[in-house]
JSON list of C-alpha atoms in Angstrom, two decimals:
[
{"chain": "V", "resi": 1, "resn": "UNK", "atom": "CA", "xyz": [-34.32, 42.58, 96.56]},
{"chain": "V", "resi": 2, "resn": "UNK", "atom": "CA", "xyz": [-34.98, 42.57, 92.91]},
{"chain": "V", "resi": 3, "resn": "UNK", "atom": "CA", "xyz": [-38.02, 43.98, 91.15]},
{"chain": "V", "resi": 4, "resn": "UNK", "atom": "CA", "xyz": [-39.18, 43.69, 87.79]},
{"chain": "V", "resi": 5, "resn": "UNK", "atom": "CA", "xyz": [-40.91, 46.59, 86.34]},
{"chain": "V", "resi": 6, "resn": "UNK", "atom": "CA", "xyz": [-43.42, 47.31, 83.70]},
{"chain": "V", "resi": 7, "resn": "UNK", "atom": "CA", "xyz": [-44.83, 50.67, 82.32]},
{"chain": "V", "resi": 8, "resn": "UNK", "atom": "CA", "xyz": [-47.31, 50.33, 79.01]},
{"chain": "V", "resi": 9, "resn": "UNK", "atom": "CA", "xyz": [-49.87, 53.16, 80.48]},
{"chain": "V", "resi": 10, "resn": "UNK", "atom": "CA", "xyz": [-49.12, 55.52, 77.43]},
{"chain": "V", "resi": 11, "resn": "UNK", "atom": "CA", "xyz": [-47.48, 55.57, 74.19]},
{"chain": "V", "resi": 12, "resn": "UNK", "atom": "CA", "xyz": [-44.27, 54.25, 75.40]},
{"chain": "V", "resi": 13, "resn": "UNK", "atom": "CA", "xyz": [-43.54, 50.67, 76.33]},
{"chain": "V", "resi": 14, "resn": "UNK", "atom": "CA", "xyz": [-40.99, 49.93, 79.11]},
{"chain": "V", "resi": 15, "resn": "UNK", "atom": "CA", "xyz": [-39.43, 46.91, 81.23]},
{"chain": "V", "resi": 16, "resn": "UNK", "atom": "CA", "xyz": [-36.69, 47.41, 83.76]},
{"chain": "V", "resi": 17, "resn": "UNK", "atom": "CA", "xyz": [-35.37, 45.35, 86.40]},
{"chain": "V", "resi": 18, "resn": "UNK", "atom": "CA", "xyz": [-34.23, 46.99, 89.61]},
{"chain": "V", "resi": 19, "resn": "UNK", "atom": "CA", "xyz": [-32.04, 45.88, 92.45]},
{"chain": "V", "resi": 20, "resn": "UNK", "atom": "CA", "xyz": [-32.31, 47.39, 96.15]},
{"chain": "V", "resi": 21, "resn": "UNK", "atom": "CA", "xyz": [-28.68, 47.86, 97.83]},
{"chain": "V", "resi": 22, "resn": "UNK", "atom": "CA", "xyz": [-26.83, 49.20, 100.64]},
{"chain": "V", "resi": 23, "resn": "UNK", "atom": "CA", "xyz": [-26.78, 52.68, 99.18]},
{"chain": "V", "resi": 24, "resn": "UNK", "atom": "CA", "xyz": [-30.09, 53.26, 97.38]},
{"chain": "V", "resi": 25, "resn": "UNK", "atom": "CA", "xyz": [-30.48, 50.92, 94.32]},
{"chain": "V", "resi": 26, "resn": "UNK", "atom": "CA", "xyz": [-29.41, 50.00, 91.04]},
{"chain": "V", "resi": 27, "resn": "UNK", "atom": "CA", "xyz": [-30.91, 49.96, 87.46]},
{"chain": "V", "resi": 28, "resn": "UNK", "atom": "CA", "xyz": [-29.64, 46.49, 86.18]},
{"chain": "V", "resi": 29, "resn": "UNK", "atom": "CA", "xyz": [-31.68, 46.72, 82.83]},
{"chain": "V", "resi": 30, "resn": "UNK", "atom": "CA", "xyz": [-34.28, 49.00, 81.17]},
{"chain": "V", "resi": 31, "resn": "UNK", "atom": "CA", "xyz": [-35.64, 48.46, 77.54]},
{"chain": "V", "resi": 32, "resn": "UNK", "atom": "CA", "xyz": [-38.02, 51.26, 76.46]},
{"chain": "V", "resi": 33, "resn": "UNK", "atom": "CA", "xyz": [-39.37, 51.85, 73.09]},
{"chain": "V", "resi": 34, "resn": "UNK", "atom": "CA", "xyz": [-41.52, 54.90, 71.80]},
{"chain": "V", "resi": 35, "resn": "UNK", "atom": "CA", "xyz": [-42.50, 54.01, 68.45]},
{"chain": "V", "resi": 36, "resn": "UNK", "atom": "CA", "xyz": [-45.51, 52.63, 66.09]},
{"chain": "V", "resi": 37, "resn": "UNK", "atom": "CA", "xyz": [-46.11, 49.41, 67.72]},
{"chain": "V", "resi": 38, "resn": "UNK", "atom": "CA", "xyz": [-48.77, 47.98, 70.20]},
{"chain": "V", "resi": 39, "resn": "UNK", "atom": "CA", "xyz": [-48.21, 46.87, 73.17]},
{"chain": "V", "resi": 40, "resn": "UNK", "atom": "CA", "xyz": [-49.20, 43.62, 72.78]},
{"chain": "V", "resi": 41, "resn": "UNK", "atom": "CA", "xyz": [-46.18, 43.54, 70.17]},
{"chain": "V", "resi": 42, "resn": "UNK", "atom": "CA", "xyz": [-43.62, 44.91, 72.39]},
{"chain": "V", "resi": 43, "resn": "UNK", "atom": "CA", "xyz": [-43.92, 44.13, 76.11]},
{"chain": "V", "resi": 44, "resn": "UNK", "atom": "CA", "xyz": [-43.38, 40.63, 76.39]},
{"chain": "V", "resi": 45, "resn": "UNK", "atom": "CA", "xyz": [-40.58, 40.38, 73.77]},
{"chain": "V", "resi": 46, "resn": "UNK", "atom": "CA", "xyz": [-38.82, 43.31, 75.84]},
{"chain": "V", "resi": 47, "resn": "UNK", "atom": "CA", "xyz": [-39.23, 41.67, 78.87]},
{"chain": "V", "resi": 48, "resn": "UNK", "atom": "CA", "xyz": [-37.83, 38.42, 77.28]},
{"chain": "V", "resi": 49, "resn": "UNK", "atom": "CA", "xyz": [-34.79, 40.23, 76.15]},
{"chain": "V", "resi": 50, "resn": "UNK", "atom": "CA", "xyz": [-33.81, 41.47, 79.50]},
{"chain": "V", "resi": 51, "resn": "UNK", "atom": "CA", "xyz": [-34.37, 38.19, 81.09]},
{"chain": "V", "resi": 52, "resn": "UNK", "atom": "CA", "xyz": [-31.71, 37.04, 78.40]},
{"chain": "V", "resi": 53, "resn": "UNK", "atom": "CA", "xyz": [-29.38, 39.93, 78.74]},
{"chain": "V", "resi": 54, "resn": "UNK", "atom": "CA", "xyz": [-29.08, 39.69, 82.61]},
{"chain": "V", "resi": 55, "resn": "UNK", "atom": "CA", "xyz": [-29.32, 35.72, 82.73]},
{"chain": "V", "resi": 56, "resn": "UNK", "atom": "CA", "xyz": [-32.27, 36.45, 85.33]},
{"chain": "V", "resi": 57, "resn": "UNK", "atom": "CA", "xyz": [-34.13, 33.67, 86.58]},
{"chain": "V", "resi": 58, "resn": "UNK", "atom": "CA", "xyz": [-38.02, 35.18, 87.26]},
{"chain": "V", "resi": 59, "resn": "UNK", "atom": "CA", "xyz": [-37.95, 32.88, 90.36]},
{"chain": "V", "resi": 60, "resn": "UNK", "atom": "CA", "xyz": [-35.37, 34.95, 91.96]},
{"chain": "V", "resi": 61, "resn": "UNK", "atom": "CA", "xyz": [-37.57, 38.34, 91.82]},
{"chain": "V", "resi": 62, "resn": "UNK", "atom": "CA", "xyz": [-39.17, 39.78, 94.56]},
{"chain": "V", "resi": 63, "resn": "UNK", "atom": "CA", "xyz": [-41.89, 41.47, 93.08]},
{"chain": "V", "resi": 64, "resn": "UNK", "atom": "CA", "xyz": [-43.54, 42.70, 89.82]},
{"chain": "V", "resi": 65, "resn": "UNK", "atom": "CA", "xyz": [-44.07, 46.53, 89.70]},
{"chain": "V", "resi": 66, "resn": "UNK", "atom": "CA", "xyz": [-46.32, 47.75, 87.35]},
{"chain": "V", "resi": 67, "resn": "UNK", "atom": "CA", "xyz": [-47.75, 51.54, 86.06]},
{"chain": "V", "resi": 68, "resn": "UNK", "atom": "CA", "xyz": [-50.94, 51.09, 87.35]},
{"chain": "V", "resi": 69, "resn": "UNK", "atom": "CA", "xyz": [-52.62, 53.95, 85.77]},
{"chain": "V", "resi": 70, "resn": "UNK", "atom": "CA", "xyz": [-54.18, 56.46, 84.56]},
{"chain": "V", "resi": 71, "resn": "UNK", "atom": "CA", "xyz": [-53.21, 56.06, 80.88]},
{"chain": "V", "resi": 72, "resn": "UNK", "atom": "CA", "xyz": [-54.34, 54.62, 77.80]},
{"chain": "V", "resi": 73, "resn": "UNK", "atom": "CA", "xyz": [-57.18, 52.01, 78.52]},
{"chain": "V", "resi": 74, "resn": "UNK", "atom": "CA", "xyz": [-55.80, 49.22, 76.31]},
{"chain": "V", "resi": 75, "resn": "UNK", "atom": "CA", "xyz": [-52.10, 49.73, 77.45]},
{"chain": "V", "resi": 76, "resn": "UNK", "atom": "CA", "xyz": [-53.01, 49.64, 81.00]},
{"chain": "V", "resi": 77, "resn": "UNK", "atom": "CA", "xyz": [-55.04, 46.44, 80.42]},
{"chain": "V", "resi": 78, "resn": "UNK", "atom": "CA", "xyz": [-52.07, 45.01, 78.81]},
{"chain": "V", "resi": 79, "resn": "UNK", "atom": "CA", "xyz": [-49.57, 45.77, 81.46]},
{"chain": "V", "resi": 80, "resn": "UNK", "atom": "CA", "xyz": [-51.99, 44.80, 84.29]},
{"chain": "V", "resi": 81, "resn": "UNK", "atom": "CA", "xyz": [-52.70, 41.44, 82.70]},
{"chain": "V", "resi": 82, "resn": "UNK", "atom": "CA", "xyz": [-48.98, 40.79, 82.34]},
{"chain": "V", "resi": 83, "resn": "UNK", "atom": "CA", "xyz": [-48.23, 41.87, 85.68]},
{"chain": "V", "resi": 84, "resn": "UNK", "atom": "CA", "xyz": [-51.01, 39.84, 87.18]},
{"chain": "V", "resi": 85, "resn": "UNK", "atom": "CA", "xyz": [-49.88, 36.68, 85.08]},
{"chain": "V", "resi": 86, "resn": "UNK", "atom": "CA", "xyz": [-46.31, 36.76, 86.27]},
{"chain": "V", "resi": 87, "resn": "UNK", "atom": "CA", "xyz": [-47.48, 37.31, 89.75]},
{"chain": "V", "resi": 88, "resn": "UNK", "atom": "CA", "xyz": [-49.50, 34.34, 89.74]},
{"chain": "V", "resi": 89, "resn": "UNK", "atom": "CA", "xyz": [-47.28, 32.12, 87.89]},
{"chain": "V", "resi": 90, "resn": "UNK", "atom": "CA", "xyz": [-44.19, 32.90, 90.09]},
{"chain": "V", "resi": 91, "resn": "UNK", "atom": "CA", "xyz": [-46.39, 33.45, 93.51]},
{"chain": "V", "resi": 92, "resn": "UNK", "atom": "CA", "xyz": [-44.79, 36.92, 93.69]},
{"chain": "V", "resi": 93, "resn": "UNK", "atom": "CA", "xyz": [-46.58, 40.12, 95.11]},
{"chain": "V", "resi": 94, "resn": "UNK", "atom": "CA", "xyz": [-47.36, 43.23, 93.02]},
{"chain": "V", "resi": 95, "resn": "UNK", "atom": "CA", "xyz": [-46.75, 46.78, 93.39]},
{"chain": "V", "resi": 96, "resn": "UNK", "atom": "CA", "xyz": [-48.99, 49.25, 91.97]},
{"chain": "V", "resi": 97, "resn": "UNK", "atom": "CA", "xyz": [-47.19, 52.54, 91.01]},
{"chain": "V", "resi": 98, "resn": "UNK", "atom": "CA", "xyz": [-49.63, 55.32, 89.95]},
{"chain": "V", "resi": 99, "resn": "UNK", "atom": "CA", "xyz": [-48.42, 56.39, 86.39]},
{"chain": "V", "resi": 100, "resn": "UNK", "atom": "CA", "xyz": [-48.13, 60.13, 87.16]},
{"chain": "V", "resi": 101, "resn": "UNK", "atom": "CA", "xyz": [-46.04, 59.45, 90.30]},
{"chain": "V", "resi": 102, "resn": "UNK", "atom": "CA", "xyz": [-43.72, 57.67, 88.40]},
{"chain": "V", "resi": 103, "resn": "UNK", "atom": "CA", "xyz": [-43.39, 60.08, 85.63]},
{"chain": "V", "resi": 104, "resn": "UNK", "atom": "CA", "xyz": [-42.59, 62.78, 87.75]},
{"chain": "V", "resi": 105, "resn": "UNK", "atom": "CA", "xyz": [-40.23, 60.60, 89.66]},
{"chain": "V", "resi": 106, "resn": "UNK", "atom": "CA", "xyz": [-37.87, 60.69, 86.34]},
{"chain": "V", "resi": 107, "resn": "UNK", "atom": "CA", "xyz": [-37.06, 64.22, 87.48]},
{"chain": "V", "resi": 108, "resn": "UNK", "atom": "CA", "xyz": [-35.79, 63.29, 91.10]},
{"chain": "V", "resi": 109, "resn": "UNK", "atom": "CA", "xyz": [-34.49, 66.10, 92.91]},
{"chain": "V", "resi": 110, "resn": "UNK", "atom": "CA", "xyz": [-35.70, 69.07, 90.73]},
{"chain": "V", "resi": 111, "resn": "UNK", "atom": "CA", "xyz": [-36.56, 72.13, 92.45]},
{"chain": "V", "resi": 112, "resn": "UNK", "atom": "CA", "xyz": [-39.86, 73.79, 92.33]},
{"chain": "V", "resi": 113, "resn": "UNK", "atom": "CA", "xyz": [-43.13, 72.00, 91.22]},
{"chain": "V", "resi": 114, "resn": "UNK", "atom": "CA", "xyz": [-43.54, 68.94, 88.55]},
{"chain": "V", "resi": 115, "resn": "UNK", "atom": "CA", "xyz": [-46.49, 68.28, 86.58]},
{"chain": "V", "resi": 116, "resn": "UNK", "atom": "CA", "xyz": [-46.45, 65.57, 84.74]},
{"chain": "V", "resi": 117, "resn": "UNK", "atom": "CA", "xyz": [-48.98, 65.68, 81.52]},
{"chain": "V", "resi": 118, "resn": "UNK", "atom": "CA", "xyz": [-50.31, 62.96, 79.86]},
{"chain": "V", "resi": 119, "resn": "UNK", "atom": "CA", "xyz": [-52.65, 63.51, 76.72]},
{"chain": "V", "resi": 120, "resn": "UNK", "atom": "CA", "xyz": [-56.21, 61.91, 78.00]},
{"chain": "V", "resi": 121, "resn": "UNK", "atom": "CA", "xyz": [-57.97, 63.09, 74.36]},
{"chain": "V", "resi": 122, "resn": "UNK", "atom": "CA", "xyz": [-61.35, 64.78, 74.37]},
{"chain": "V", "resi": 123, "resn": "UNK", "atom": "CA", "xyz": [-59.28, 68.05, 75.26]},
{"chain": "V", "resi": 124, "resn": "UNK", "atom": "CA", "xyz": [-58.09, 66.62, 78.59]},
{"chain": "V", "resi": 125, "resn": "UNK", "atom": "CA", "xyz": [-54.96, 65.55, 80.19]},
{"chain": "V", "resi": 126, "resn": "UNK", "atom": "CA", "xyz": [-54.14, 62.94, 83.30]},
{"chain": "V", "resi": 127, "resn": "UNK", "atom": "CA", "xyz": [-52.00, 65.30, 85.60]},
{"chain": "V", "resi": 128, "resn": "UNK", "atom": "CA", "xyz": [-50.76, 65.91, 88.89]},
{"chain": "V", "resi": 129, "resn": "UNK", "atom": "CA", "xyz": [-48.51, 68.47, 90.70]},
{"chain": "V", "resi": 130, "resn": "UNK", "atom": "CA", "xyz": [-45.56, 66.99, 92.65]},
{"chain": "V", "resi": 131, "resn": "UNK", "atom": "CA", "xyz": [-42.49, 68.46, 94.31]},
{"chain": "V", "resi": 132, "resn": "UNK", "atom": "CA", "xyz": [-39.59, 66.63, 96.17]},
{"chain": "V", "resi": 133, "resn": "UNK", "atom": "CA", "xyz": [-38.95, 67.28, 100.08]},
{"chain": "V", "resi": 134, "resn": "UNK", "atom": "CA", "xyz": [-35.90, 65.78, 101.96]},
{"chain": "V", "resi": 135, "resn": "UNK", "atom": "CA", "xyz": [-35.47, 63.58, 98.64]},
{"chain": "V", "resi": 136, "resn": "UNK", "atom": "CA", "xyz": [-38.96, 62.17, 98.44]},
{"chain": "V", "resi": 137, "resn": "UNK", "atom": "CA", "xyz": [-41.97, 62.50, 96.32]},
{"chain": "V", "resi": 138, "resn": "UNK", "atom": "CA", "xyz": [-44.59, 64.40, 97.39]},
{"chain": "V", "resi": 139, "resn": "UNK", "atom": "CA", "xyz": [-48.05, 64.70, 95.69]},
{"chain": "V", "resi": 140, "resn": "UNK", "atom": "CA", "xyz": [-49.49, 68.28, 95.98]},
{"chain": "V", "resi": 141, "resn": "UNK", "atom": "CA", "xyz": [-52.31, 67.67, 93.74]},
{"chain": "V", "resi": 142, "resn": "UNK", "atom": "CA", "xyz": [-53.59, 64.29, 93.56]},
{"chain": "V", "resi": 143, "resn": "UNK", "atom": "CA", "xyz": [-53.87, 62.50, 89.95]},
{"chain": "V", "resi": 144, "resn": "UNK", "atom": "CA", "xyz": [-56.96, 63.58, 87.97]},
{"chain": "V", "resi": 145, "resn": "UNK", "atom": "CA", "xyz": [-58.56, 63.99, 84.53]},
{"chain": "V", "resi": 146, "resn": "UNK", "atom": "CA", "xyz": [-58.68, 67.69, 83.77]},
{"chain": "V", "resi": 147, "resn": "UNK", "atom": "CA", "xyz": [-58.79, 70.43, 81.27]},
{"chain": "V", "resi": 148, "resn": "UNK", "atom": "CA", "xyz": [-55.29, 71.89, 80.70]},
{"chain": "V", "resi": 149, "resn": "UNK", "atom": "CA", "xyz": [-57.12, 75.39, 81.90]},
{"chain": "V", "resi": 150, "resn": "UNK", "atom": "CA", "xyz": [-57.99, 73.52, 84.98]},
{"chain": "V", "resi": 151, "resn": "UNK", "atom": "CA", "xyz": [-54.33, 72.72, 85.85]},
{"chain": "V", "resi": 152, "resn": "UNK", "atom": "CA", "xyz": [-52.78, 75.69, 84.59]},
{"chain": "V", "resi": 153, "resn": "UNK", "atom": "CA", "xyz": [-55.34, 77.88, 86.86]},
{"chain": "V", "resi": 154, "resn": "UNK", "atom": "CA", "xyz": [-53.90, 75.47, 90.01]},
{"chain": "V", "resi": 155, "resn": "UNK", "atom": "CA", "xyz": [-50.19, 76.20, 88.91]},
{"chain": "V", "resi": 156, "resn": "UNK", "atom": "CA", "xyz": [-51.07, 79.80, 88.78]},
{"chain": "V", "resi": 157, "resn": "UNK", "atom": "CA", "xyz": [-52.45, 79.78, 92.06]},
{"chain": "V", "resi": 158, "resn": "UNK", "atom": "CA", "xyz": [-49.35, 78.06, 93.48]},
{"chain": "V", "resi": 159, "resn": "UNK", "atom": "CA", "xyz": [-46.94, 81.05, 91.78]},
{"chain": "V", "resi": 160, "resn": "UNK", "atom": "CA", "xyz": [-43.90, 78.72, 91.69]},
{"chain": "V", "resi": 161, "resn": "UNK", "atom": "CA", "xyz": [-41.19, 77.71, 89.15]},
{"chain": "V", "resi": 162, "resn": "UNK", "atom": "CA", "xyz": [-42.50, 74.43, 87.42]},
{"chain": "V", "resi": 163, "resn": "UNK", "atom": "CA", "xyz": [-41.13, 71.58, 84.98]},
{"chain": "V", "resi": 164, "resn": "UNK", "atom": "CA", "xyz": [-43.86, 70.07, 82.46]},
{"chain": "V", "resi": 165, "resn": "UNK", "atom": "CA", "xyz": [-43.04, 66.46, 81.21]},
{"chain": "V", "resi": 166, "resn": "UNK", "atom": "CA", "xyz": [-45.16, 63.78, 79.42]},
{"chain": "V", "resi": 167, "resn": "UNK", "atom": "CA", "xyz": [-46.72, 63.17, 76.07]},
{"chain": "V", "resi": 168, "resn": "UNK", "atom": "CA", "xyz": [-49.17, 65.96, 77.03]},
{"chain": "V", "resi": 169, "resn": "UNK", "atom": "CA", "xyz": [-46.72, 68.66, 76.89]},
{"chain": "V", "resi": 170, "resn": "UNK", "atom": "CA", "xyz": [-46.54, 68.96, 72.72]},
{"chain": "V", "resi": 171, "resn": "UNK", "atom": "CA", "xyz": [-50.24, 68.51, 72.13]},
{"chain": "V", "resi": 172, "resn": "UNK", "atom": "CA", "xyz": [-51.39, 71.25, 74.51]},
{"chain": "V", "resi": 173, "resn": "UNK", "atom": "CA", "xyz": [-48.06, 73.27, 74.93]},
{"chain": "V", "resi": 174, "resn": "UNK", "atom": "CA", "xyz": [-49.57, 76.29, 73.18]},
{"chain": "V", "resi": 175, "resn": "UNK", "atom": "CA", "xyz": [-52.56, 76.48, 75.51]},
{"chain": "V", "resi": 176, "resn": "UNK", "atom": "CA", "xyz": [-49.89, 76.40, 78.44]},
{"chain": "V", "resi": 177, "resn": "UNK", "atom": "CA", "xyz": [-48.57, 79.20, 76.58]},
{"chain": "V", "resi": 178, "resn": "UNK", "atom": "CA", "xyz": [-51.59, 81.13, 76.53]},
{"chain": "V", "resi": 179, "resn": "UNK", "atom": "CA", "xyz": [-52.96, 80.32, 79.88]},
{"chain": "V", "resi": 180, "resn": "UNK", "atom": "CA", "xyz": [-50.25, 79.73, 82.34]},
{"chain": "V", "resi": 181, "resn": "UNK", "atom": "CA", "xyz": [-46.61, 80.55, 81.23]},
{"chain": "V", "resi": 182, "resn": "UNK", "atom": "CA", "xyz": [-47.46, 84.39, 80.62]},
{"chain": "V", "resi": 183, "resn": "UNK", "atom": "CA", "xyz": [-48.82, 84.66, 83.93]},
{"chain": "V", "resi": 184, "resn": "UNK", "atom": "CA", "xyz": [-45.87, 82.94, 85.70]},
{"chain": "V", "resi": 185, "resn": "UNK", "atom": "CA", "xyz": [-43.17, 84.67, 83.64]},
{"chain": "V", "resi": 186, "resn": "UNK", "atom": "CA", "xyz": [-44.92, 88.20, 84.76]},
{"chain": "V", "resi": 187, "resn": "UNK", "atom": "CA", "xyz": [-44.74, 86.86, 88.51]},
{"chain": "V", "resi": 188, "resn": "UNK", "atom": "CA", "xyz": [-40.89, 86.13, 88.00]},
{"chain": "V", "resi": 189, "resn": "UNK", "atom": "CA", "xyz": [-41.59, 82.63, 88.05]},
{"chain": "V", "resi": 190, "resn": "UNK", "atom": "CA", "xyz": [-39.64, 80.25, 85.59]},
{"chain": "V", "resi": 191, "resn": "UNK", "atom": "CA", "xyz": [-40.80, 76.74, 83.76]},
{"chain": "V", "resi": 192, "resn": "UNK", "atom": "CA", "xyz": [-39.00, 74.29, 81.87]},
{"chain": "V", "resi": 193, "resn": "UNK", "atom": "CA", "xyz": [-39.55, 71.23, 79.62]},
{"chain": "V", "resi": 194, "resn": "UNK", "atom": "CA", "xyz": [-37.99, 68.04, 80.73]},
{"chain": "V", "resi": 195, "resn": "UNK", "atom": "CA", "xyz": [-35.16, 66.75, 78.22]},
{"chain": "V", "resi": 196, "resn": "UNK", "atom": "CA", "xyz": [-35.92, 63.96, 75.94]},
{"chain": "V", "resi": 197, "resn": "UNK", "atom": "CA", "xyz": [-34.26, 61.14, 77.95]},
{"chain": "V", "resi": 198, "resn": "UNK", "atom": "CA", "xyz": [-36.72, 61.88, 80.95]},
{"chain": "V", "resi": 199, "resn": "UNK", "atom": "CA", "xyz": [-39.80, 63.06, 79.44]},
{"chain": "V", "resi": 200, "resn": "UNK", "atom": "CA", "xyz": [-41.67, 60.14, 78.98]},
{"chain": "V", "resi": 201, "resn": "UNK", "atom": "CA", "xyz": [-42.78, 57.01, 81.03]},
{"chain": "V", "resi": 202, "resn": "UNK", "atom": "CA", "xyz": [-39.70, 54.95, 82.20]},
{"chain": "V", "resi": 203, "resn": "UNK", "atom": "CA", "xyz": [-40.15, 51.35, 83.84]},
{"chain": "V", "resi": 204, "resn": "UNK", "atom": "CA", "xyz": [-36.97, 52.02, 85.75]},
{"chain": "V", "resi": 205, "resn": "UNK", "atom": "CA", "xyz": [-38.78, 54.87, 87.85]},
{"chain": "V", "resi": 206, "resn": "UNK", "atom": "CA", "xyz": [-41.56, 52.51, 88.41]},
{"chain": "V", "resi": 207, "resn": "UNK", "atom": "CA", "xyz": [-39.14, 50.01, 90.02]},
{"chain": "V", "resi": 208, "resn": "UNK", "atom": "CA", "xyz": [-37.35, 52.78, 91.95]},
{"chain": "V", "resi": 209, "resn": "UNK", "atom": "CA", "xyz": [-40.42, 53.89, 93.36]},
{"chain": "V", "resi": 210, "resn": "UNK", "atom": "CA", "xyz": [-41.85, 50.25, 93.85]},
{"chain": "V", "resi": 211, "resn": "UNK", "atom": "CA", "xyz": [-38.46, 49.70, 96.12]},
{"chain": "V", "resi": 212, "resn": "UNK", "atom": "CA", "xyz": [-39.98, 52.49, 98.38]},
{"chain": "V", "resi": 213, "resn": "UNK", "atom": "CA", "xyz": [-43.47, 51.22, 98.43]},
{"chain": "V", "resi": 214, "resn": "UNK", "atom": "CA", "xyz": [-42.27, 47.86, 99.16]},
{"chain": "V", "resi": 215, "resn": "UNK", "atom": "CA", "xyz": [-40.84, 49.02, 102.46]},
{"chain": "V", "resi": 216, "resn": "UNK", "atom": "CA", "xyz": [-43.85, 50.88, 103.36]},
{"chain": "V", "resi": 217, "resn": "UNK", "atom": "CA", "xyz": [-45.82, 47.65, 103.01]},
{"chain": "V", "resi": 218, "resn": "UNK", "atom": "CA", "xyz": [-47.77, 48.69, 100.08]},
{"chain": "V", "resi": 219, "resn": "UNK", "atom": "CA", "xyz": [-47.77, 45.49, 98.04]},
{"chain": "V", "resi": 220, "resn": "UNK", "atom": "CA", "xyz": [-50.89, 43.51, 96.74]},
{"chain": "V", "resi": 221, "resn": "UNK", "atom": "CA", "xyz": [-51.59, 40.14, 95.50]},
{"chain": "V", "resi": 222, "resn": "UNK", "atom": "CA", "xyz": [-51.82, 39.41, 91.76]},
{"chain": "V", "resi": 223, "resn": "UNK", "atom": "CA", "xyz": [-55.34, 38.71, 92.22]},
{"chain": "V", "resi": 224, "resn": "UNK", "atom": "CA", "xyz": [-56.17, 41.95, 94.02]},
{"chain": "V", "resi": 225, "resn": "UNK", "atom": "CA", "xyz": [-54.55, 44.30, 91.27]},
{"chain": "V", "resi": 226, "resn": "UNK", "atom": "CA", "xyz": [-56.80, 46.52, 89.36]},
{"chain": "V", "resi": 227, "resn": "UNK", "atom": "CA", "xyz": [-55.80, 49.29, 87.01]},
{"chain": "V", "resi": 228, "resn": "UNK", "atom": "CA", "xyz": [-56.92, 53.02, 88.20]},
{"chain": "V", "resi": 229, "resn": "UNK", "atom": "CA", "xyz": [-58.74, 54.47, 84.90]},
{"chain": "V", "resi": 230, "resn": "UNK", "atom": "CA", "xyz": [-59.71, 57.96, 86.56]},
{"chain": "V", "resi": 231, "resn": "UNK", "atom": "CA", "xyz": [-62.56, 57.88, 84.09]},
{"chain": "V", "resi": 232, "resn": "UNK", "atom": "CA", "xyz": [-64.81, 55.59, 82.01]},
{"chain": "V", "resi": 233, "resn": "UNK", "atom": "CA", "xyz": [-63.64, 54.15, 78.74]},
{"chain": "V", "resi": 234, "resn": "UNK", "atom": "CA", "xyz": [-65.31, 55.26, 75.48]},
{"chain": "V", "resi": 235, "resn": "UNK", "atom": "CA", "xyz": [-67.31, 52.05, 75.32]},
{"chain": "V", "resi": 236, "resn": "UNK", "atom": "CA", "xyz": [-68.46, 52.77, 78.78]},
{"chain": "V", "resi": 237, "resn": "UNK", "atom": "CA", "xyz": [-69.34, 56.49, 77.99]},
{"chain": "V", "resi": 238, "resn": "UNK", "atom": "CA", "xyz": [-70.99, 55.73, 75.25]},
{"chain": "V", "resi": 239, "resn": "UNK", "atom": "CA", "xyz": [-73.12, 52.96, 76.70]},
{"chain": "V", "resi": 240, "resn": "UNK", "atom": "CA", "xyz": [-74.08, 55.20, 79.50]},
{"chain": "V", "resi": 241, "resn": "UNK", "atom": "CA", "xyz": [-75.17, 58.03, 76.81]},
{"chain": "V", "resi": 242, "resn": "UNK", "atom": "CA", "xyz": [-77.56, 55.44, 75.09]},
{"chain": "V", "resi": 243, "resn": "UNK", "atom": "CA", "xyz": [-78.68, 54.52, 78.30]},
{"chain": "V", "resi": 244, "resn": "UNK", "atom": "CA", "xyz": [-79.53, 58.00, 79.21]},
{"chain": "V", "resi": 245, "resn": "UNK", "atom": "CA", "xyz": [-81.41, 58.51, 75.80]},
{"chain": "V", "resi": 246, "resn": "UNK", "atom": "CA", "xyz": [-83.34, 55.54, 76.34]},
{"chain": "V", "resi": 247, "resn": "UNK", "atom": "CA", "xyz": [-84.52, 56.63, 79.87]},
{"chain": "V", "resi": 248, "resn": "UNK", "atom": "CA", "xyz": [-85.74, 60.29, 78.39]}
]
C-alpha cells in the first residue's frame, strides 16, 4: 500500500510518499521546504519532483493523505484543493489527518506529554495535548484555538514532563516561561523543545498516520473532504462584526 501525503497547513510545505510493509512502513521520499515562498509556488513542483525521482506512477498510489487543519486558511485550502484534485483525477480515497496529530506524531515514542503549538495569530495558538501509549498516539486534549495561558494552565494541572514543538514555540516561548515552565520546574517536572529536524510539519508523519487510519477505515471521498479550520477566517470575522454593528 502506498500513500501520497501533503502538508501545507502552516509555513512549511511538505510532500511525502509512504509505503506500508510487513514490518511497519517505509518513507520512500519526502520533500520539505520552510522558506519564503507561497504554497501555490512550491507544492505541485515538489510533488512533481517526488514523482520523477521515485519513478512513481500516480495510478499505483492507494490513497491521498492531507493535513486537514487547523492551520493557515490559505495553506489549508491549497492542500485541500490539491488533494481533492488528485483524488478525483485518480479515483482514490482521501485520508484527512488532523494537523496537530501529525505534528505530535513527529515525536513518536516520546515519554511524557507532547504539546504542539502552531501560531494562530491574534495572540492565540492552535494546540492540543498528546501522549504515546503502547506505541500509539493518544489525544488527551482535543485540537483547539486557545490563548497560550489557557493551554499552559491545562499543562500545569496535569503536572507532567512535556515536550513542545511547532512554529508557535519561538513566538510564544517567553509567555510559556512566565506562565508554565517556572511552575513545572518548581514541581520537579521537566520540559524540552523538539530539535530542528522534528519541530515543524512533515508530510512523512501525515502519511504514517494515514496508514493507521486506512486500517481503521477512516477514509473519505474527494467530494466529502473539507478542511478543519477551528475558527472563522479574518474575512468571515470582519463580515460578522459588520453585520452585528448594522443590527445595533
